């Protein structure tokens, strides 16, 4: 039997009146063959938020898990479902077609949040793309619209041209790259900050400071890192294919990091980017 949603999970309010559970399961780099099991394990553990993308090649399997959850009493409306528009589909008409394809694969008739995956500034189509997002929102096909990997100059152009402030900007964010400037800008503009690769793609799990804090609290390094994000107010989407780790990554509401802990973790910042630079990334494959 699936766990009920955990009332301790903070709900992050979005600028359009909607809200999102602060912790979701991320499925980037989750092979399609593992995705249905991972998403089902997350829903069983009490997650009610799943983050995928057209580019991950596993929307169909996310959809299978959502459909399967009905037998545990979890309905479509209970889960916050997120996907992203791939780079090759930017532009008004292409976006509308790509959205339909994603919904077909997911087997849902609306999306909770649709994100422009990368700004692709050299293609210069993100404004038209976002106009299509606004159209989809007006039609009730998506509840919230946002972006991913947008830097301050892309946000400024998007808002100036469309008059719409995206609900979310999902960016690479972990203690090595805490993104203080962008988080501050988001707070000023009313954009929720969402962290991808929140565990540094696993690279921070053996880091001595993180391990020491974890030992002091009787928690795992992953739980400490996820708790760090929650205390910063980030939306966070740790990825795992392992059901025990998926459950333990959600068990972060019985302890609190002290100010000293938060400062020690912040001192790990060294500017390391594990993913591409959004200002130059133009991959459409
Ligand atoms: P796995 O899927 O085998 O559990 P990020 O979310 O920052 O991209 O990090 C994902 C990486 O961290 C994956 O390699 C994942 O491996 C690993 N991971 C996620 N949760 C845990 C955990 N609780 N303990 C150890 N490794 C974890």
PDB file of C-alpha atoms in Angstrom, residues 65 95 102 138 152 162 166 169 175 201 233 255 274:
ATOM      1  CA  UNK A  65       3.864   4.398 -13.197  1.00  0.00           C
ATOM      2  CA  UNK A  95       6.188  23.713 -29.188  1.00  0.00           C
ATOM      3  CA  UNK A 102       4.701  14.623 -24.309  1.00  0.00           C
ATOM      4  CA  UNK A 138      -4.756  29.764 -21.221  1.00  0.00           C
ATOM      5  CA  UNK A 152      19.591  36.576 -15.693  1.00  0.00           C
ATOM      6  CA  UNK A 162       6.064  38.377 -22.958  1.00  0.00           C
ATOM      7  CA  UNK A 166       7.976  32.242 -15.286  1.00  0.00           C
ATOM      8  CA  UNK A 169      13.577  28.383 -13.089  1.00  0.00           C
ATOM      9  CA  UNK A 175      26.834  23.185  -2.651  1.00  0.00           C
ATOM     10  CA  UNK A 201      25.256  13.882  -9.335  1.00  0.00           C
ATOM     11  CA  UNK A 233      13.653  27.091   0.128  1.00  0.00           C
ATOM     12  CA  UNK A 255      16.056  16.821  11.806  1.00  0.00           C
ATOM     13  CA  UNK A 274      28.770  19.578 -13.698  1.00  0.00           C
TER      14      UNK A 274
END
